[in-house]
Amino acid sequence: MTEGVTPGQVAAPIVGSAAARPVAAAGTLPWRLHDGSLEVLLVHRPAYDDWAWAKGKLDPGEEWPTCAARETLEETGLEVRLGRPLPPASYTFLDKAGELATKEVRYWAAEVTGGDGALVNEIDEVAWLPVAEASDRLHYARDRDQLRALVRASTADRLATWPLVLVRHAHAVGRSAWAEPDPLRPLDAPGEARAETMVGLLGAYGITRLVTSPSVRCAATLAPYAAARGLKLRAKPVLSEEMYSVTPDRAVRPLERLLERGRPAALCSHGPVLPSLLGRLARTLDTGEDEGGAGAAVLEEAADLGMAKGEALVCHIAGTGPTAQLVAVERHLP
């Protein structure tokens, strides 16, 4: 199960009366500044003769963010890095059998990081448009909800963000079944499967720096992504359970260095260590963005009740160092 939360909005599954289980889809609003003006990317679907956002249905077992990035690449030929989440959409449509069904779509702001722009799948034209022109060209009124949210974030100087992902290691062999030192305890089969799904999840956010506890179960959770992207795993002993029990105040140091660097990063540690890291992140929360305290509630719940094994908590940060502010939070559960 995957949940996305952004301050002021909880993105939970939307169940319509037309169908007990909605069709799940995900997409993006790629954006750029052109001569100082905000532009967004729309796609034209000849099968429907409409202009809309790049989006598509989740593959079986696929994570929402993974789908959003994949569908954008397939429809636009552009590689993107997901930014802050945007309002979801839920609507009814006629399926292939001619019956009413409900579709739930989750969206993210996105920045283009690569790709050749070749159109190969269902789309015959793409257009970068100023927001006013994009609003006029959008075929569906519901698609303007995401555009308005994107413009509000841009106006508040909170659209350009970078992701910092806190990860609790995936499921490991039980302590009672392991006779060797605990730091050597490996992932079990479900844990290894979760580590593989992390490849697409972390890739959707363009993670380029990987920091981990030296314990095998933490390093192994990030290892498939590191191998897929040719990245180095940076082991930090202060993130281990063993060192945390002796010097807990030092555990936040790797996190603070990541906040200073401002590069897309993932940090993997243990259940007992993560509340301290979550508390440190809570101090960066932009209260002006946190309508109703949604972001604070997410961090508090994750700290008090614990993150699930294999969970990834995505924090969207604006700025770096002392000026870094957390503007949106997402939880992605295994």
Tab-separated table of N, CA and C in Angstrom, residues 134-256:
chain	number	residue	atom	x	y	z
A	134	ALA	N	-2.081	27.315	-20.952
A	134	ALA	CA	-2.303	25.917	-20.596
A	134	ALA	C	-3.676	25.719	-19.979
A	135	SER	N	-4.078	26.648	-19.115
A	135	SER	CA	-5.387	26.551	-18.487
A	135	SER	C	-6.494	26.591	-19.534
A	136	ASP	N	-6.338	27.430	-20.539
A	136	ASP	CA	-7.346	27.529	-21.601
A	136	ASP	C	-7.377	26.270	-22.463
A	137	ARG	N	-6.209	25.667	-22.684
A	137	ARG	CA	-6.158	24.529	-23.597
A	137	ARG	C	-6.562	23.212	-22.940
A	138	LEU	N	-6.441	23.107	-21.625
A	138	LEU	CA	-6.818	21.865	-20.951
A	138	LEU	C	-8.270	21.513	-21.257
A	139	HIS	N	-8.485	20.259	-21.610
A	139	HIS	CA	-9.819	19.804	-22.030
A	139	HIS	C	-10.754	19.591	-20.852
A	140	TYR	N	-10.193	19.176	-19.699
A	140	TYR	CA	-11.017	18.806	-18.550
A	140	TYR	C	-10.832	19.816	-17.418
A	141	ALA	N	-11.947	20.272	-16.852
A	141	ALA	CA	-11.883	21.246	-15.764
A	141	ALA	C	-11.110	20.706	-14.572
A	142	ARG	N	-11.224	19.387	-14.314
A	142	ARG	CA	-10.549	18.802	-13.148
A	142	ARG	C	-9.031	18.954	-13.240
A	143	ASP	N	-8.487	19.036	-14.460
A	143	ASP	CA	-7.035	19.151	-14.617
A	143	ASP	C	-6.516	20.520	-14.188
A	144	ARG	N	-7.401	21.473	-14.033
A	144	ARG	CA	-6.949	22.794	-13.591
A	144	ARG	C	-6.663	22.832	-12.097
A	145	ASP	N	-7.158	21.850	-11.335
A	145	ASP	CA	-6.851	21.790	-9.901
A	145	ASP	C	-5.352	21.651	-9.679
A	146	GLN	N	-4.721	20.766	-10.448
A	146	GLN	CA	-3.275	20.572	-10.312
A	146	GLN	C	-2.510	21.809	-10.773
A	147	LEU	N	-2.989	22.427	-11.847
A	147	LEU	CA	-2.310	23.618	-12.352
A	147	LEU	C	-2.369	24.755	-11.339
A	148	ARG	N	-3.522	24.948	-10.713
A	148	ARG	CA	-3.639	26.013	-9.705
A	148	ARG	C	-2.687	25.761	-8.536
A	149	ALA	N	-2.585	24.504	-8.092
A	149	ALA	CA	-1.676	24.179	-6.993
A	149	ALA	C	-0.231	24.436	-7.386
A	150	LEU	N	0.121	24.114	-8.627
A	150	LEU	CA	1.476	24.351	-9.102
A	150	LEU	C	1.780	25.843	-9.119
A	151	VAL	N	0.833	26.648	-9.579
A	151	VAL	CA	1.041	28.097	-9.637
A	151	VAL	C	1.156	28.684	-8.235
A	152	ARG	N	0.326	28.194	-7.294
A	152	ARG	CA	0.430	28.682	-5.911
A	152	ARG	C	1.807	28.393	-5.333
A	153	ALA	N	2.323	27.189	-5.583
A	153	ALA	CA	3.651	26.833	-5.079
A	153	ALA	C	4.723	27.721	-5.708
A	154	SER	N	4.580	28.000	-6.991
A	154	SER	CA	5.553	28.856	-7.665
A	154	SER	C	5.509	30.280	-7.113
A	155	THR	N	4.308	30.788	-6.901
A	155	THR	CA	4.156	32.150	-6.376
A	155	THR	C	4.777	32.285	-4.993
A	156	ALA	N	4.675	31.201	-4.193
A	156	ALA	CA	5.240	31.207	-2.843
A	156	ALA	C	6.720	30.835	-2.827
A	157	ASP	N	7.320	30.664	-4.021
A	157	ASP	CA	8.725	30.246	-4.136
A	157	ASP	C	8.956	28.903	-3.451
A	158	ARG	N	7.996	27.989	-3.623
A	158	ARG	CA	8.078	26.660	-3.029
A	158	ARG	C	7.854	25.569	-4.064
A	159	LEU	N	8.140	25.891	-5.337
A	159	LEU	CA	7.982	24.894	-6.391
A	159	LEU	C	9.285	24.143	-6.653
A	160	ALA	N	10.403	24.850	-6.621
A	160	ALA	CA	11.706	24.210	-6.807
A	160	ALA	C	12.132	23.565	-5.493
A	161	THR	N	12.063	22.238	-5.438
A	161	THR	CA	12.410	21.504	-4.230
A	161	THR	C	13.363	20.360	-4.569
A	162	TRP	N	13.943	19.786	-3.533
A	162	TRP	CA	14.750	18.584	-3.714
A	162	TRP	C	14.303	17.544	-2.688
A	163	PRO	N	14.383	16.247	-3.026
A	163	PRO	CA	13.856	15.205	-2.149
A	163	PRO	C	14.899	14.639	-1.187
A	164	LEU	N	14.464	14.448	0.048
A	164	LEU	CA	15.257	13.734	1.046
A	164	LEU	C	14.373	12.590	1.547
A	165	VAL	N	14.798	11.362	1.287
A	165	VAL	CA	13.976	10.192	1.576
A	165	VAL	C	14.541	9.444	2.785
A	166	LEU	N	13.737	9.343	3.838
A	166	LEU	CA	14.098	8.503	4.980
A	166	LEU	C	13.544	7.107	4.741
A	167	VAL	N	14.397	6.103	4.904
A	167	VAL	CA	13.998	4.717	4.659
A	167	VAL	C	14.274	3.883	5.906
A	168	ARG	N	13.272	3.110	6.322
A	168	ARG	CA	13.548	2.084	7.324
A	168	ARG	C	13.899	0.812	6.572
A	169	HIS	N	14.938	0.139	7.018
A	169	HIS	CA	15.387	-1.057	6.295
A	169	HIS	C	14.228	-2.028	6.078
A	170	ALA	N	14.301	-2.769	5.004
A	170	ALA	CA	13.268	-3.740	4.670
A	170	ALA	C	13.325	-4.930	5.636
A	171	HIS	N	12.332	-5.818	5.532
A	171	HIS	CA	12.193	-6.934	6.467
A	171	HIS	C	13.411	-7.842	6.417
A	172	ALA	N	13.925	-8.181	7.603
A	172	ALA	CA	15.147	-8.983	7.705
A	172	ALA	C	14.870	-10.308	8.409
A	173	VAL	N	15.838	-11.197	8.335
A	173	VAL	CA	15.782	-12.454	9.094
A	173	VAL	C	15.622	-12.118	10.573
A	174	GLY	N	14.747	-12.818	11.272
A	174	GLY	CA	14.468	-12.527	12.672
A	174	GLY	C	15.676	-12.682	13.573
A	175	ARG	N	15.710	-11.891	14.627
A	175	ARG	CA	16.838	-11.964	15.560
A	175	ARG	C	16.961	-13.359	16.179
A	176	SER	N	15.833	-13.971	16.491
A	176	SER	CA	15.874	-15.284	17.150
A	176	SER	C	16.408	-16.374	16.232
A	177	ALA	N	16.346	-16.144	14.917
A	177	ALA	CA	16.807	-17.140	13.952
A	177	ALA	C	18.226	-16.852	13.464
A	178	TRP	N	18.878	-15.866	14.094
A	178	TRP	CA	20.198	-15.437	13.617
A	178	TRP	C	21.210	-15.580	14.747
A	179	ALA	N	22.250	-16.397	14.515
A	179	ALA	CA	23.222	-16.694	15.572
A	179	ALA	C	24.450	-15.792	15.516
A	180	GLU	N	24.670	-15.116	14.410
A	180	GLU	CA	25.852	-14.269	14.263
A	180	GLU	C	25.569	-12.858	14.798
A	181	PRO	N	26.579	-11.982	14.798
A	181	PRO	CA	26.353	-10.612	15.282
A	181	PRO	C	25.195	-9.941	14.545
A	182	ASP	N	24.411	-9.172	15.280
A	182	ASP	CA	23.194	-8.587	14.721
A	182	ASP	C	23.443	-7.690	13.506
A	183	PRO	N	24.520	-6.902	13.459
A	183	PRO	CA	24.725	-6.057	12.272
A	183	PRO	C	24.863	-6.843	10.965
A	184	LEU	N	25.154	-8.140	11.064
A	184	LEU	CA	25.305	-8.968	9.872
A	184	LEU	C	23.994	-9.615	9.426
A	185	ARG	N	22.919	-9.369	10.150
A	185	ARG	CA	21.635	-10.008	9.840
A	185	ARG	C	21.120	-9.514	8.485
A	186	PRO	N	20.832	-10.441	7.562
A	186	PRO	CA	20.453	-10.041	6.201
A	186	PRO	C	18.944	-9.867	6.032
A	187	LEU	N	18.566	-9.356	4.888
A	187	LEU	CA	17.156	-9.300	4.526
A	187	LEU	C	16.632	-10.708	4.258
A	188	ASP	N	15.340	-10.914	4.516
A	188	ASP	CA	14.713	-12.172	4.123
A	188	ASP	C	14.125	-11.989	2.720
A	189	ALA	N	13.406	-12.968	2.226
A	189	ALA	CA	12.893	-12.903	0.849
A	189	ALA	C	11.955	-11.722	0.627
A	190	PRO	N	10.975	-11.474	1.518
A	190	PRO	CA	10.141	-10.274	1.320
A	190	PRO	C	10.949	-8.980	1.371
A	191	GLY	N	11.967	-8.950	2.236
A	191	GLY	CA	12.811	-7.764	2.312
A	191	GLY	C	13.585	-7.540	1.022
A	192	GLU	N	14.090	-8.611	0.437
A	192	GLU	CA	14.809	-8.478	-0.828
A	192	GLU	C	13.876	-7.990	-1.938
A	193	ALA	N	12.630	-8.474	-1.916
A	193	ALA	CA	11.669	-8.025	-2.923
A	193	ALA	C	11.381	-6.530	-2.766
A	194	ARG	N	11.257	-6.086	-1.518
A	194	ARG	CA	11.022	-4.655	-1.280
A	194	ARG	C	12.218	-3.831	-1.738
A	195	ALA	N	13.425	-4.310	-1.503
A	195	ALA	CA	14.612	-3.589	-1.946
A	195	ALA	C	14.610	-3.417	-3.463
A	196	GLU	N	14.100	-4.399	-4.185
A	196	GLU	CA	14.023	-4.288	-5.642
A	196	GLU	C	13.018	-3.221	-6.063
A	197	THR	N	11.878	-3.132	-5.348
A	197	THR	CA	10.892	-2.104	-5.714
A	197	THR	C	11.418	-0.701	-5.413
A	198	MET	N	12.387	-0.611	-4.500
A	198	MET	CA	12.985	0.689	-4.194
A	198	MET	C	13.717	1.272	-5.405
A	199	VAL	N	14.106	0.427	-6.341
A	199	VAL	CA	14.830	0.911	-7.513
A	199	VAL	C	13.966	1.910	-8.274
A	200	GLY	N	12.724	1.523	-8.562
A	200	GLY	CA	11.837	2.421	-9.276
A	200	GLY	C	11.386	3.589	-8.436
A	201	LEU	N	11.128	3.334	-7.143
A	201	LEU	CA	10.628	4.388	-6.261
A	201	LEU	C	11.660	5.501	-6.092
A	202	LEU	N	12.883	5.136	-5.721
A	202	LEU	CA	13.925	6.148	-5.542
A	202	LEU	C	14.308	6.789	-6.868
A	203	GLY	N	14.243	5.994	-7.938
A	203	GLY	CA	14.567	6.534	-9.253
A	203	GLY	C	13.605	7.619	-9.685
A	204	ALA	N	12.329	7.484	-9.310
A	204	ALA	CA	11.337	8.486	-9.683
A	204	ALA	C	11.673	9.852	-9.097
A	205	TYR	N	12.344	9.864	-7.954
A	205	TYR	CA	12.731	11.124	-7.311
A	205	TYR	C	14.167	11.536	-7.658
A	206	GLY	N	14.815	10.778	-8.522
A	206	GLY	CA	16.146	11.160	-8.984
A	206	GLY	C	17.199	11.159	-7.901
A	207	ILE	N	17.125	10.208	-6.971
A	207	ILE	CA	18.080	10.172	-5.855
A	207	ILE	C	19.489	9.930	-6.372
A	208	THR	N	20.440	10.760	-5.912
A	208	THR	CA	21.828	10.662	-6.365
A	208	THR	C	22.821	10.404	-5.235
A	209	ARG	N	22.374	10.472	-3.992
A	209	ARG	CA	23.282	10.247	-2.854
A	209	ARG	C	22.610	9.286	-1.880
A	210	LEU	N	23.352	8.253	-1.463
A	210	LEU	CA	22.819	7.198	-0.614
A	210	LEU	C	23.636	7.092	0.661
A	211	VAL	N	22.967	7.292	1.795
A	211	VAL	CA	23.603	7.222	3.109
A	211	VAL	C	22.906	6.134	3.904
A	212	THR	N	23.673	5.310	4.614
A	212	THR	CA	23.068	4.164	5.284
A	212	THR	C	23.804	3.798	6.563
A	213	SER	N	23.083	3.168	7.465
A	213	SER	CA	23.728	2.472	8.573
A	213	SER	C	24.596	1.367	7.984
A	214	PRO	N	25.729	1.050	8.605
A	214	PRO	CA	26.574	-0.017	8.063
A	214	PRO	C	25.987	-1.417	8.241
A	215	SER	N	24.915	-1.574	9.001
A	215	SER	CA	24.301	-2.886	9.171
A	215	SER	C	23.882	-3.449	7.822
A	216	VAL	N	24.067	-4.752	7.657
A	216	VAL	CA	23.808	-5.394	6.373
A	216	VAL	C	22.376	-5.146	5.904
A	217	ARG	N	21.399	-5.225	6.804
A	217	ARG	CA	20.002	-5.095	6.385
A	217	ARG	C	19.678	-3.702	5.864
A	218	CYS	N	20.378	-2.679	6.335
A	218	CYS	CA	20.173	-1.327	5.821
A	218	CYS	C	20.853	-1.158	4.462
A	219	ALA	N	22.119	-1.540	4.396
A	219	ALA	CA	22.845	-1.405	3.133
A	219	ALA	C	22.171	-2.211	2.025
A	220	ALA	N	21.676	-3.403	2.369
A	220	ALA	CA	21.032	-4.252	1.361
A	220	ALA	C	19.725	-3.661	0.865
A	221	THR	N	19.063	-2.837	1.665
A	221	THR	CA	17.819	-2.206	1.242
A	221	THR	C	18.065	-1.202	0.117
A	222	LEU	N	19.205	-0.529	0.138
A	222	LEU	CA	19.530	0.458	-0.890
A	222	LEU	C	20.436	-0.101	-1.988
A	223	ALA	N	21.006	-1.296	-1.768
A	223	ALA	CA	21.997	-1.831	-2.701
A	223	ALA	C	21.477	-2.012	-4.127
A	224	PRO	N	20.267	-2.534	-4.349
A	224	PRO	CA	19.820	-2.678	-5.745
A	224	PRO	C	19.743	-1.341	-6.481
A	225	TYR	N	19.286	-0.297	-5.795
A	225	TYR	CA	19.229	1.014	-6.441
A	225	TYR	C	20.637	1.530	-6.714
A	226	ALA	N	21.525	1.357	-5.754
A	226	ALA	CA	22.914	1.797	-5.953
A	226	ALA	C	23.526	1.107	-7.169
A	227	ALA	N	23.276	-0.195	-7.306
A	227	ALA	CA	23.825	-0.939	-8.441
A	227	ALA	C	23.211	-0.469	-9.751
A	228	ALA	N	21.893	-0.216	-9.741
A	228	ALA	CA	21.212	0.194	-10.967
A	228	ALA	C	21.680	1.559	-11.450
A	229	ARG	N	22.031	2.441	-10.531
A	229	ARG	CA	22.422	3.811	-10.888
A	229	ARG	C	23.930	4.055	-10.823
A	230	GLY	N	24.691	3.051	-10.426
A	230	GLY	CA	26.135	3.225	-10.318
A	230	GLY	C	26.526	4.194	-9.211
A	231	LEU	N	25.808	4.128	-8.088
A	231	LEU	CA	26.060	5.036	-6.973
A	231	LEU	C	26.783	4.334	-5.839
A	232	LYS	N	27.461	5.123	-5.037
A	232	LYS	CA	28.182	4.605	-3.885
A	232	LYS	C	27.296	4.626	-2.647
A	233	LEU	N	27.343	3.542	-1.855
A	233	LEU	CA	26.671	3.526	-0.558
A	233	LEU	C	27.629	4.102	0.481
A	234	ARG	N	27.182	5.133	1.178
A	234	ARG	CA	28.029	5.803	2.166
A	234	ARG	C	27.583	5.367	3.567
A	235	ALA	N	28.340	4.469	4.168
A	235	ALA	CA	27.986	3.927	5.476
A	235	ALA	C	28.397	4.887	6.593
A	236	LYS	N	27.456	5.162	7.494
A	236	LYS	CA	27.694	6.059	8.621
A	236	LYS	C	27.407	5.301	9.923
A	237	PRO	N	28.436	4.929	10.676
A	237	PRO	CA	28.225	4.169	11.909
A	237	PRO	C	27.274	4.825	12.895
A	238	VAL	N	27.175	6.166	12.901
A	238	VAL	CA	26.299	6.840	13.870
A	238	VAL	C	24.825	6.536	13.605
A	239	LEU	N	24.514	5.958	12.435
A	239	LEU	CA	23.136	5.584	12.117
A	239	LEU	C	22.796	4.168	12.539
A	240	SER	N	23.755	3.434	13.095
A	240	SER	CA	23.500	2.050	13.518
A	240	SER	C	22.785	2.017	14.860
A	241	GLU	N	22.084	0.935	15.113
A	241	GLU	CA	21.427	0.764	16.409
A	241	GLU	C	22.447	0.745	17.532
A	242	GLU	N	23.568	0.087	17.281
A	242	GLU	CA	24.564	-0.088	18.323
A	242	GLU	C	25.143	1.250	18.772
A	243	MET	N	25.520	2.104	17.824
A	243	MET	CA	26.093	3.389	18.210
A	243	MET	C	25.013	4.331	18.740
A	244	TYR	N	23.804	4.213	18.215
A	244	TYR	CA	22.724	5.073	18.682
A	244	TYR	C	22.442	4.855	20.165
A	245	SER	N	22.570	3.609	20.620
A	245	SER	CA	22.320	3.308	22.029
A	245	SER	C	23.359	3.950	22.941
A	246	VAL	N	24.519	4.309	22.386
A	246	VAL	CA	25.611	4.903	23.175
A	246	VAL	C	25.646	6.425	23.004
A	247	THR	N	25.532	6.888	21.766
A	247	THR	CA	25.602	8.342	21.479
A	247	THR	C	24.439	8.750	20.584
A	248	PRO	N	23.228	8.782	21.108
A	248	PRO	CA	22.052	9.078	20.268
A	248	PRO	C	22.074	10.464	19.644
A	249	ASP	N	22.723	11.416	20.271
A	249	ASP	CA	22.719	12.784	19.754
A	249	ASP	C	23.493	12.918	18.451
A	250	ARG	N	24.357	11.961	18.150
A	250	ARG	CA	25.181	12.052	16.943
A	250	ARG	C	24.462	11.532	15.699
A	251	ALA	N	23.323	10.876	15.872
A	251	ALA	CA	22.642	10.250	14.736
A	251	ALA	C	22.156	11.276	13.715
A	252	VAL	N	21.872	12.502	14.150
A	252	VAL	CA	21.322	13.501	13.223
A	252	VAL	C	22.396	14.134	12.345
A	253	ARG	N	23.661	13.892	12.630
A	253	ARG	CA	24.721	14.565	11.875
A	253	ARG	C	24.691	14.249	10.382
A	254	PRO	N	24.540	12.980	9.968
A	254	PRO	CA	24.458	12.718	8.518
A	254	PRO	C	23.258	13.406	7.877
A	255	LEU	N	22.146	13.475	8.591
A	255	LEU	CA	20.967	14.155	8.069
A	255	LEU	C	21.238	15.646	7.893
A	256	GLU	N	21.892	16.247	8.862
A	256	GLU	CA	22.191	17.679	8.760
A	256	GLU	C	23.137	17.973	7.603
